[in-house]
Short mmCIF file of C-alpha atoms in Angstrom, two decimals:
data_model
loop_
_atom_site.label_atom_id
_atom_site.label_comp_id
_atom_site.label_asym_id
_atom_site.label_seq_id
_atom_site.Cartn_x
_atom_site.Cartn_y
_atom_site.Cartn_z
CA MET A 7 -14.60 -17.70 -2.97
CA CYS A 8 -14.54 -16.85 0.67
CA TYR A 9 -12.21 -17.94 2.75
CA VAL A 10 -12.77 -17.33 6.42
CA LYS A 11 -9.60 -19.02 8.64
CA LEU A 12 -10.22 -19.58 12.31
CA PHE A 13 -6.72 -20.35 13.78
CA LEU A 14 -7.60 -21.00 17.74
CA PRO A 15 -11.41 -22.79 19.04
CA LEU A 16 -14.38 -20.17 19.02
CA ARG A 17 -18.07 -20.16 19.78
CA SER A 18 -20.78 -19.94 16.88
CA LYS A 19 -19.10 -17.52 14.84
CA ILE A 20 -15.76 -14.61 15.36
CA ARG A 21 -16.50 -12.38 18.02
CA SER A 22 -14.70 -9.25 19.38
CA GLN A 23 -11.49 -10.26 21.54
CA VAL A 24 -10.48 -8.62 25.12
CA ARG A 25 -7.13 -7.15 24.77
CA THR A 26 -4.32 -6.53 27.69
CA LYS A 27 -2.48 -3.47 27.06
CA LEU A 28 0.79 -3.04 28.39
CA THR A 29 2.92 0.10 28.26
CA TYR A 30 6.14 0.95 27.84
CA THR A 31 8.86 4.00 27.96
CA LEU A 32 11.89 3.49 25.26
CA GLU A 33 15.36 4.52 26.06
CA GLU A 34 16.44 4.36 22.14
CA PRO A 35 13.01 3.90 19.98
CA LEU A 36 14.23 3.78 17.17
CA LYS A 37 17.05 0.81 18.48
CA PHE A 38 13.87 -0.68 19.89
CA LYS A 39 12.00 -1.21 16.00
CA GLN A 40 15.33 -2.05 14.39
CA GLN A 41 15.37 -5.54 17.35
CA LEU A 42 11.88 -5.41 16.73
CA LEU A 43 11.37 -6.29 13.01
CA GLN A 44 13.95 -8.29 13.52
CA TRP A 45 12.23 -10.16 16.07
CA SER A 46 9.19 -10.55 14.70
CA ARG A 47 11.08 -12.83 11.33
CA GLN A 48 9.94 -15.82 13.48
CA PHE A 49 5.85 -15.21 12.48
CA GLU A 50 4.01 -16.91 9.80
CA GLU A 51 1.95 -13.73 9.16
CA ILE A 52 3.46 -10.14 9.42
CA ALA A 53 2.40 -6.76 8.73
CA TRP A 54 4.70 -4.16 9.49
CA LEU A 55 3.39 -0.11 8.72
CA ASP A 56 6.38 2.06 8.84
CA SER A 57 6.52 5.79 8.97
CA ASN A 58 9.85 6.46 9.07
CA ASN A 59 9.74 9.54 11.21
CA TYR A 60 8.65 11.48 8.05
CA HIS A 61 6.72 14.30 9.41
CA GLN A 62 3.25 13.91 8.64
CA GLU A 63 0.06 15.77 9.51
CA HIS A 64 -1.75 13.35 9.73
CA GLY A 65 0.19 10.53 11.47
CA GLU A 66 -1.32 8.60 14.01
CA PHE A 67 2.27 6.01 14.84
CA ASP A 68 5.37 5.69 13.68
CA ALA A 69 4.91 2.37 13.48
CA LEU A 70 2.44 -0.50 13.51
CA LEU A 71 3.22 -4.44 13.63
CA ALA A 72 1.19 -6.79 13.43
CA LEU A 73 1.37 -10.37 14.36
CA GLY A 74 0.19 -13.96 13.89
CA VAL A 75 -3.14 -14.99 13.05
CA PHE A 76 -6.23 -15.45 15.23
CA THR A 77 -8.48 -15.37 12.12
CA ALA A 78 -8.61 -14.12 8.71
CA ILE A 79 -11.08 -13.30 5.72
CA LYS A 80 -9.55 -14.62 2.18
CA THR A 81 -11.67 -14.53 -0.71
CA ASP A 82 -11.83 -13.47 -3.97
CA TYR A 83 -13.55 -9.95 -5.55
CA HIS A 84 -16.86 -11.72 -5.76
CA GLN A 85 -19.28 -9.33 -2.53
CA ALA A 86 -15.90 -8.68 -1.60
CA PHE A 87 -16.27 -4.87 0.15
CA ALA A 88 -19.72 -6.40 2.13
CA LYS A 89 -18.18 -9.73 3.22
CA LEU A 90 -14.92 -7.76 5.14
CA GLN A 91 -18.15 -5.26 6.27
CA GLU A 92 -19.26 -8.39 8.07
CA TYR A 93 -15.93 -9.45 9.68
CA GLN A 94 -14.62 -6.10 10.46
CA GLN A 95 -18.26 -5.64 12.85
CA THR A 96 -17.81 -8.91 14.08
CA THR A 97 -14.40 -8.66 15.33
CA LYS A 98 -14.39 -5.34 16.17
CA ASP A 99 -10.49 -5.40 16.83
CA TRP A 100 -7.58 -4.29 15.58
CA ILE A 101 -7.93 -6.11 11.84
CA PHE A 102 -5.16 -5.46 9.24
CA GLY A 103 -5.06 -6.61 5.57
CA TYR A 104 -5.34 -5.22 1.48
CA LEU A 105 -7.90 -4.63 -0.81
CA SER A 106 -6.78 -5.66 -4.08
CA TYR A 107 -7.03 -3.20 -7.30
CA ASP A 108 -9.06 -5.68 -8.83
CA LEU A 109 -12.27 -5.31 -5.78
CA LYS A 110 -12.98 -2.84 -8.74
CA ASN A 111 -15.20 -5.72 -10.69
CA ASP A 112 -17.05 -5.72 -6.94
CA VAL A 113 -17.89 -2.70 -6.81
CA GLU A 114 -18.42 -1.53 -10.87
CA ALA A 115 -19.36 -4.10 -13.59
CA LEU A 116 -15.89 -4.82 -14.46
CA SER A 117 -13.48 -7.84 -15.48
CA SER A 118 -9.67 -8.58 -15.10
CA LYS A 119 -8.43 -10.79 -17.70
CA ASN A 120 -4.65 -10.14 -18.08
CA GLN A 121 -1.62 -11.58 -17.37
CA ASP A 122 -0.82 -13.54 -13.72
CA GLY A 123 1.95 -14.48 -12.49
CA LEU A 124 1.37 -13.54 -8.69
CA ASN A 125 -1.87 -15.22 -7.73
CA PHE A 126 -2.53 -12.58 -4.62
CA PRO A 127 -6.38 -13.60 -3.05
CA ASP A 128 -8.27 -10.39 -4.39
CA LEU A 129 -8.11 -9.57 -0.75
CA TYR A 130 -6.48 -10.53 2.28
CA PHE A 131 -7.72 -9.31 6.09
CA PHE A 132 -6.45 -10.63 10.07
CA GLN A 133 -7.10 -10.46 13.12
CA PRO A 134 -3.48 -10.19 14.62
CA GLN A 135 -2.04 -12.64 17.93
CA LYS A 136 -0.28 -9.59 19.36
CA LEU A 137 0.55 -6.16 18.03
CA PHE A 138 2.77 -3.28 18.51
CA LEU A 139 2.22 0.34 18.26
CA LEU A 140 5.37 2.68 18.56
CA LYS A 141 4.28 6.32 19.14
CA GLY A 142 7.96 8.59 19.70
CA ASP A 143 9.22 7.12 22.57
CA LEU A 144 6.29 5.39 24.11
CA LEU A 145 5.32 1.90 23.02
CA GLU A 146 1.98 -0.45 23.05
CA MET A 147 1.64 -3.63 23.29
CA HIS A 148 -1.69 -5.33 22.70
CA TYR A 149 -2.24 -8.45 22.68
CA LEU A 150 -4.86 -11.45 22.93
CA LYS A 151 -6.24 -11.87 26.51
CA MET A 152 -5.02 -15.83 25.98
CA LEU A 153 -1.17 -14.85 25.02
CA ASP A 154 -0.96 -12.10 28.23
CA ASP A 155 0.99 -13.93 29.84
CA GLU A 156 3.47 -13.60 27.41
CA ILE A 157 4.13 -9.69 27.13
CA GLU A 158 6.59 -9.01 29.61
CA ASP A 159 8.42 -11.65 28.42
CA ASP A 160 8.26 -11.21 25.23
CA PHE A 161 9.15 -7.27 25.56
CA THR A 162 12.42 -8.87 27.82
CA GLU A 163 14.11 -10.59 24.31
CA ILE A 164 12.98 -7.60 21.40
CA SER A 165 15.02 -5.24 24.23
CA ASN A 166 18.13 -7.52 24.14
CA LEU A 167 18.15 -8.32 20.85
CA PRO A 168 21.81 -8.20 19.54
CA LEU A 169 21.34 -5.93 16.35
CA THR A 170 22.46 -8.17 12.57
CA ASP A 171 23.88 -6.29 10.49
CA ASN A 172 22.28 -6.68 7.00
CA PRO A 173 23.38 -9.71 5.19
CA GLN A 174 24.68 -8.90 1.89
CA LEU A 175 21.73 -9.26 -0.33
CA THR A 176 21.82 -13.47 -2.07
CA THR A 177 19.76 -14.80 -5.17
CA HIS A 178 19.25 -18.17 -5.75
CA ASN A 179 18.24 -18.58 -10.00
CA PRO A 180 18.82 -15.06 -9.95
CA GLN A 181 16.87 -14.78 -13.90
CA PRO A 182 16.84 -10.73 -14.37
CA ILE A 183 14.30 -8.53 -14.32
CA ARG A 184 11.93 -8.31 -17.77
CA ALA A 185 9.70 -5.49 -19.10
CA ARG A 186 6.61 -7.21 -20.07
CA ILE A 187 6.32 -4.81 -22.54
CA SER A 188 8.80 -3.35 -24.74
CA LYS A 189 9.77 -0.16 -25.22
CA GLU A 190 8.10 0.10 -28.54
CA ASP A 191 4.47 -1.60 -27.58
CA TYR A 192 4.67 0.93 -24.48
CA LEU A 193 5.19 3.66 -27.12
CA LYS A 194 2.14 2.53 -29.13
CA LYS A 195 0.30 1.67 -26.47
CA VAL A 196 0.59 5.83 -24.71
CA GLU A 197 -0.38 6.35 -28.11
CA LYS A 198 -3.70 4.47 -28.14
CA MET A 199 -4.71 6.21 -24.74
CA LEU A 200 -3.77 9.73 -26.04
CA ALA A 201 -6.38 9.11 -29.10
CA TYR A 202 -9.08 7.37 -26.97
CA ILE A 203 -8.35 11.36 -25.20
CA GLN A 204 -8.62 12.79 -28.14
CA ARG A 205 -12.12 11.30 -29.62
CA GLY A 206 -13.16 12.04 -25.33
CA ASP A 207 -14.34 8.77 -24.23
CA ILE A 208 -11.61 9.82 -21.24
CA TYR A 209 -8.89 12.71 -19.67
CA GLU A 210 -6.66 10.83 -17.88
CA ALA A 211 -5.60 7.48 -17.16
CA ASN A 212 -3.14 5.93 -15.17
CA PHE A 213 -1.34 3.40 -17.50
CA CYS A 214 0.99 1.12 -15.54
CA GLN A 215 3.61 -1.57 -17.05
CA GLU A 216 5.13 -5.02 -15.13
CA PHE A 217 8.83 -5.87 -14.67
CA PHE A 218 9.75 -9.47 -13.67
CA ALA A 219 11.21 -12.61 -12.71
CA GLU A 220 10.09 -15.86 -13.09
CA ASN A 221 12.58 -19.23 -11.03
CA ARG A 222 13.68 -16.57 -8.89
CA GLU A 223 14.18 -16.50 -4.86
CA ILE A 224 14.87 -13.76 -2.40
CA GLU A 225 15.39 -13.34 0.80
CA PRO A 226 11.92 -10.77 1.68
CA PHE A 227 12.92 -9.25 4.57
CA GLU A 228 16.36 -8.29 3.25
CA VAL A 229 14.51 -6.59 0.06
CA PHE A 230 12.43 -4.85 1.68
CA GLN A 231 15.25 -3.37 4.53
CA LYS A 232 17.25 -2.68 1.80
CA LEU A 233 14.59 -0.85 -0.44
CA ASN A 234 13.36 1.04 3.01
CA GLU A 235 16.87 2.00 3.33
CA ILE A 236 16.14 4.06 -0.83
CA SER A 237 13.07 5.74 -0.21
CA GLY A 238 12.55 6.39 3.34
CA PRO A 239 8.58 6.91 2.09
CA PRO A 240 6.07 7.51 4.54
CA PHE A 241 3.73 4.58 4.43
CA ALA A 242 6.27 1.86 3.68
CA THR A 243 4.89 -1.84 3.95
CA PHE A 244 6.37 -5.13 4.91
CA LEU A 245 3.22 -7.63 4.22
CA LYS A 246 3.83 -11.75 5.05
CA LEU A 247 0.37 -14.20 4.32
CA GLU A 248 1.36 -17.45 3.65
CA GLU A 249 3.27 -17.25 0.67
CA HIS A 250 2.17 -14.11 -0.56
CA TYR A 251 5.17 -10.82 0.33
CA LEU A 252 4.49 -7.39 0.08
CA LEU A 253 7.57 -4.59 0.27
CA SER A 254 6.50 -1.27 0.17
CA ALA A 255 8.02 2.22 -0.59
CA SER A 256 4.72 4.04 -0.96
CA PRO A 257 4.85 7.76 -0.37
CA GLU A 258 0.67 8.47 -0.87
CA ARG A 259 -1.94 7.86 1.73
CA TYR A 260 -5.59 6.77 -0.12
CA LEU A 261 -7.87 7.50 2.61
CA LYS A 262 -7.24 7.54 6.42
CA LYS A 263 -11.01 8.11 8.83
CA SER A 264 -10.33 9.81 12.35
CA GLY A 265 -13.81 9.70 14.09
CA SER A 266 -15.91 11.06 11.68
CA LYS A 267 -13.10 13.31 9.18
CA LEU A 268 -11.25 11.18 5.90
CA ILE A 269 -8.60 12.53 4.49
CA SER A 270 -7.50 11.24 0.96
CA GLN A 271 -4.15 12.50 -0.40
CA PRO A 272 -3.57 11.52 -3.48
CA ILE A 273 0.09 12.24 -5.93
CA LYS A 274 -0.04 13.03 -9.44
CA GLY A 275 3.28 15.53 -10.43
CA THR A 276 6.36 13.42 -10.14
CA ALA A 277 10.63 14.69 -10.71
CA ARG A 278 13.54 13.36 -9.93
CA ARG A 279 16.13 14.51 -6.74
CA SER A 280 19.64 15.62 -7.75
CA PRO A 281 22.34 15.25 -5.54
CA ASN A 282 22.75 19.13 -5.92
CA ALA A 283 20.49 21.37 -3.40
CA GLU A 284 20.49 24.69 -6.17
CA GLU A 285 19.81 22.41 -8.71
CA ASP A 286 17.42 20.01 -6.76
CA LEU A 287 15.23 23.02 -5.35
CA GLU A 288 15.31 24.29 -8.88
CA ILE A 289 13.44 20.85 -10.09
CA ALA A 290 11.17 21.01 -6.83
CA GLN A 291 9.81 24.40 -8.20
CA GLN A 292 9.94 23.69 -11.63
CA LEU A 293 7.59 20.49 -10.96
CA SER A 294 4.87 22.91 -9.01
CA LYS A 295 4.78 25.30 -11.79
CA ASP A 296 4.53 22.58 -14.91
CA PRO A 297 0.83 22.76 -16.43
CA LYS A 298 0.55 19.45 -17.28
CA GLU A 299 1.56 18.00 -13.57
CA GLN A 300 -0.76 20.73 -12.36
CA SER A 301 -3.22 19.91 -14.34
CA GLU A 302 -2.99 15.73 -13.61
CA ASN A 303 -3.33 17.09 -9.97
CA VAL A 304 -6.66 18.92 -10.76
CA MET A 305 -8.06 16.48 -12.63
CA ILE A 306 -7.61 13.67 -9.62
CA VAL A 307 -8.57 15.79 -6.97
CA ASP A 308 -11.51 16.47 -8.26
CA LEU A 309 -12.51 12.96 -9.15
CA VAL A 310 -12.10 12.34 -5.25
CA ARG A 311 -14.00 15.10 -3.84
CA ASN A 312 -16.60 13.39 -6.23
CA ASP A 313 -16.17 10.15 -4.71
CA LEU A 314 -16.21 11.36 -1.06
CA SER A 315 -19.55 13.40 -1.60
CA LYS A 316 -20.98 9.63 -2.04
CA ILE A 317 -20.39 8.68 1.90
CA ALA A 318 -20.04 12.75 2.89
CA LYS A 319 -22.42 14.93 5.17
CA LYS A 320 -23.50 18.35 2.31
CA GLY A 321 -20.83 20.43 2.08
CA SER A 322 -18.27 18.95 3.76
CA VAL A 323 -15.87 18.12 1.12
CA ASN A 324 -13.00 20.81 0.87
CA VAL A 325 -9.04 20.46 -0.34
CA ASP A 326 -7.37 21.29 2.35
CA GLU A 327 -3.90 21.77 0.39
CA LEU A 328 -3.75 21.42 -3.71
CA CYS A 329 -0.65 20.68 -5.67
CA LYS A 330 2.19 20.92 -2.88
CA VAL A 331 5.31 20.18 -3.37
CA TYR A 332 7.23 17.51 -1.29
CA SER A 333 10.49 15.22 -1.24
CA PHE A 334 10.88 12.06 -0.53
CA LYS A 335 15.27 10.22 -0.88
CA GLN A 336 14.22 9.88 -4.55
CA VAL A 337 11.95 12.04 -6.05
CA HIS A 338 9.38 15.10 -5.44
CA GLN A 339 5.96 14.26 -5.64
CA MET A 340 2.65 17.09 -5.71
CA ILE A 341 0.66 16.66 -2.96
CA SER A 342 -3.27 17.23 -2.15
CA THR A 343 -4.94 17.22 0.46
CA VAL A 344 -8.66 16.37 0.19
CA SER A 345 -10.91 16.27 3.70
CA ALA A 346 -14.59 15.14 4.32
CA GLU A 347 -16.57 14.63 7.36
CA ILE A 348 -18.33 11.05 6.96
CA ASP A 349 -22.10 11.11 7.04
CA ASP A 350 -24.16 9.81 9.81
CA GLY A 351 -24.65 5.45 9.51
CA ILE A 352 -22.27 5.23 6.89
CA PRO A 353 -20.79 1.66 7.74
CA PRO A 354 -16.33 2.96 7.60
CA VAL A 355 -15.95 -0.67 5.29
CA GLU A 356 -18.93 1.82 2.51
CA ALA A 357 -15.89 5.27 2.91
CA LEU A 358 -13.81 2.31 1.16
CA ARG A 359 -16.13 0.57 -1.62
CA ALA A 360 -17.48 4.09 -1.98
CA THR A 361 -14.29 5.61 -3.84
CA PHE A 362 -11.96 2.48 -4.40
CA PRO A 363 -10.25 2.25 -6.84
CA MET A 364 -8.14 5.06 -5.93
CA GLY A 365 -8.34 7.98 -8.60
CA SER A 366 -5.20 8.73 -8.49
CA MET A 367 -4.44 4.73 -10.23
CA THR A 368 -7.77 4.90 -12.18
CA GLY A 369 -8.64 8.45 -13.96
CA ALA A 370 -11.37 10.23 -14.70
CA PRO A 371 -14.58 9.65 -15.51
CA LYS A 372 -13.42 6.52 -13.38
CA ILE A 373 -15.02 3.35 -14.95
CA SER A 374 -14.00 4.83 -19.14
CA ALA A 375 -10.73 4.91 -18.18
CA MET A 376 -10.64 0.87 -15.98
CA LYS A 377 -12.39 -0.28 -19.24
CA ILE A 378 -8.92 1.05 -21.21
CA ILE A 379 -6.64 0.72 -18.44
CA GLU A 380 -7.46 -3.54 -19.03
CA GLU A 381 -7.64 -3.19 -22.49
CA LEU A 382 -4.09 -1.62 -23.05
CA GLU A 383 -1.86 -3.12 -19.98
CA GLU A 384 -0.83 -6.87 -20.19
CA THR A 385 -1.23 -7.79 -16.26
CA LYS A 386 -3.76 -8.27 -14.59
CA ARG A 387 -1.84 -5.24 -11.33
CA GLY A 388 -3.45 -7.39 -8.28
CA LEU A 389 -2.38 -5.58 -5.22
CA TYR A 390 -0.31 -2.87 -7.25
CA SER A 391 -2.24 -0.12 -7.11
CA GLY A 392 -4.47 -1.36 -4.37
CA ALA A 393 -4.39 -0.53 -0.66
CA VAL A 394 -2.70 -2.25 2.65
CA GLY A 395 -3.64 -0.88 6.02
CA TYR A 396 -5.72 -1.58 8.56
CA PHE A 397 -9.10 -1.12 11.11
CA THR A 398 -8.88 -0.29 14.96
CA PRO A 399 -11.45 -1.83 17.20
CA ASN A 400 -13.94 1.61 17.24
CA GLY A 401 -13.78 2.06 13.45
CA ASP A 402 -10.99 3.57 12.20
CA PHE A 403 -9.05 3.49 9.23
CA ASP A 404 -5.64 4.63 7.44
CA PHE A 405 -4.63 2.41 3.94
CA ASN A 406 -1.59 3.26 1.62
CA VAL A 407 -1.87 3.12 -2.34
CA VAL A 408 0.61 -0.14 -3.28
CA ILE A 409 3.30 2.11 -5.56
CA ARG A 410 6.57 1.70 -5.12
CA SER A 411 6.23 -1.87 -4.10
CA ILE A 412 7.70 -5.33 -4.88
CA LEU A 413 5.14 -7.98 -5.05
CA TYR A 414 6.39 -11.78 -4.32
CA ASN A 415 4.62 -15.35 -4.04
CA SER A 416 7.75 -18.17 -3.04
CA GLU A 417 6.23 -20.45 -3.93
CA LYS A 418 5.68 -19.73 -7.67
CA LYS A 419 9.62 -17.77 -7.52
CA TYR A 420 7.43 -14.90 -9.21
CA VAL A 421 8.98 -11.39 -8.04
CA SER A 422 7.45 -8.52 -9.89
CA PHE A 423 7.13 -4.80 -9.27
CA SER A 424 4.73 -2.18 -11.88
CA VAL A 425 5.25 1.03 -11.83
CA GLY A 426 2.97 3.38 -14.14
CA GLY A 427 1.71 7.49 -14.37
CA ALA A 428 -0.87 9.71 -16.07
CA ILE A 429 -1.77 9.79 -19.19
CA THR A 430 -3.70 13.60 -20.73
CA ALA A 431 -3.76 15.15 -23.69
CA GLY A 432 -0.50 17.00 -23.02
CA SER A 433 1.68 14.42 -22.26
CA ASP A 434 4.72 13.33 -24.79
CA PRO A 435 5.12 9.07 -24.82
CA GLU A 436 9.23 9.30 -24.85
CA LYS A 437 8.96 11.84 -20.98
CA GLU A 438 6.40 9.13 -20.02
CA TYR A 439 8.35 6.22 -20.36
CA GLU A 440 11.65 8.11 -18.71
CA GLU A 441 9.02 8.47 -16.24
CA CYS A 442 8.77 5.05 -15.35
CA LEU A 443 11.73 4.79 -15.21
CA LEU A 444 12.30 6.65 -12.43
CA LYS A 445 9.77 5.03 -10.54
CA ALA A 446 11.12 1.65 -11.26
CA SER A 447 14.56 2.31 -10.53
CA ALA A 448 14.49 2.06 -6.48
CA MET A 449 12.80 -1.27 -6.81
CA ARG A 450 15.90 -2.51 -9.38
CA LYS A 451 17.92 -1.28 -6.85
CA ALA A 452 16.40 -3.47 -4.29
CA LEU A 453 16.76 -6.51 -6.18
CA SER A 454 19.81 -5.55 -8.29
#
């Protein structure tokens, strides 16, 4: 199934569109960012990507906002990357959207047959009518030519919008969050995964579990604001596409293309934060020296290097940073940075296809790990452990990893979040379960 939607009359096919660009210098950038997000709620389609002004060497923008659909592509996994490549190369415009984990079935001869309460399309991208780019005190507004008479009026309206306090979260039919599998079953499944490792079928796999609520209505915008306030990550996302919502507090970059340079920053290794500064520093130092966490990270770095080598210039794949600990509001994370130069003639979408799904959410060897994941997990991952991001008109892109995220189908009133961790020969099932609960804490709190 492939669905290409044309919201305004076009000739024979989708084509690149002229945009009018205006630049403003903001007196209060943080206040304007809040006003902009509040103003965006009136639109049916929203993609909000927020770095939370987190200092990151490879960041291009403090925030991006795409509003309103001009054209869109929505498809299942069959030939999904080929369809996306055609769409991206035809529009030659900014496009925003997501790749679900189940596009693995397009890349390899795999399948997804587990429980799916969310029913998100496997791939969805849209060409926005209105686009806002924020960096420091500068704002760029890129509107389709047919809408450019609205730019100045919109800027004035946003600037004068009174900020409202976040309302107290209310839920209708507040059904409790439940685990898809019990702790006892989780421990048994990890033991089975360890048996696969001991047998030599895999040496690492990311095993995930779902927490969910049925017949529960939430206010997605308020839940996202609460989640973002709790976590403050560099790859936060609020995505609204029809009845499907993503409320993400992701700390992880999947893949970025800037000119010919590719950057991937896999995360493996998690530890709690402490309110006591001395203890917190000690926890971070312990994480940086933990042999199990280092082993997990290095295994995935090797996998990422191998994936990138498929589309990189010979000899250009490099590990810029190995097992460095970064601190976020909720947790410490061990992050590595791998770079490469994309080979001549490789289309942007091919760089994604060749490296998808990201190694940090699969394991190694990748295909064997994905088969075992499908066998032992009980929920179709869908957008969880997929990627959200954007393409620029010249074919650059930046995508996060969809983790630490709440997914919501407003039509079905189904709320879901999943968490997981890397299982290796050194894993202790009880400790892996505790790590899952640590990762789940921010989503639970945001929904409480």
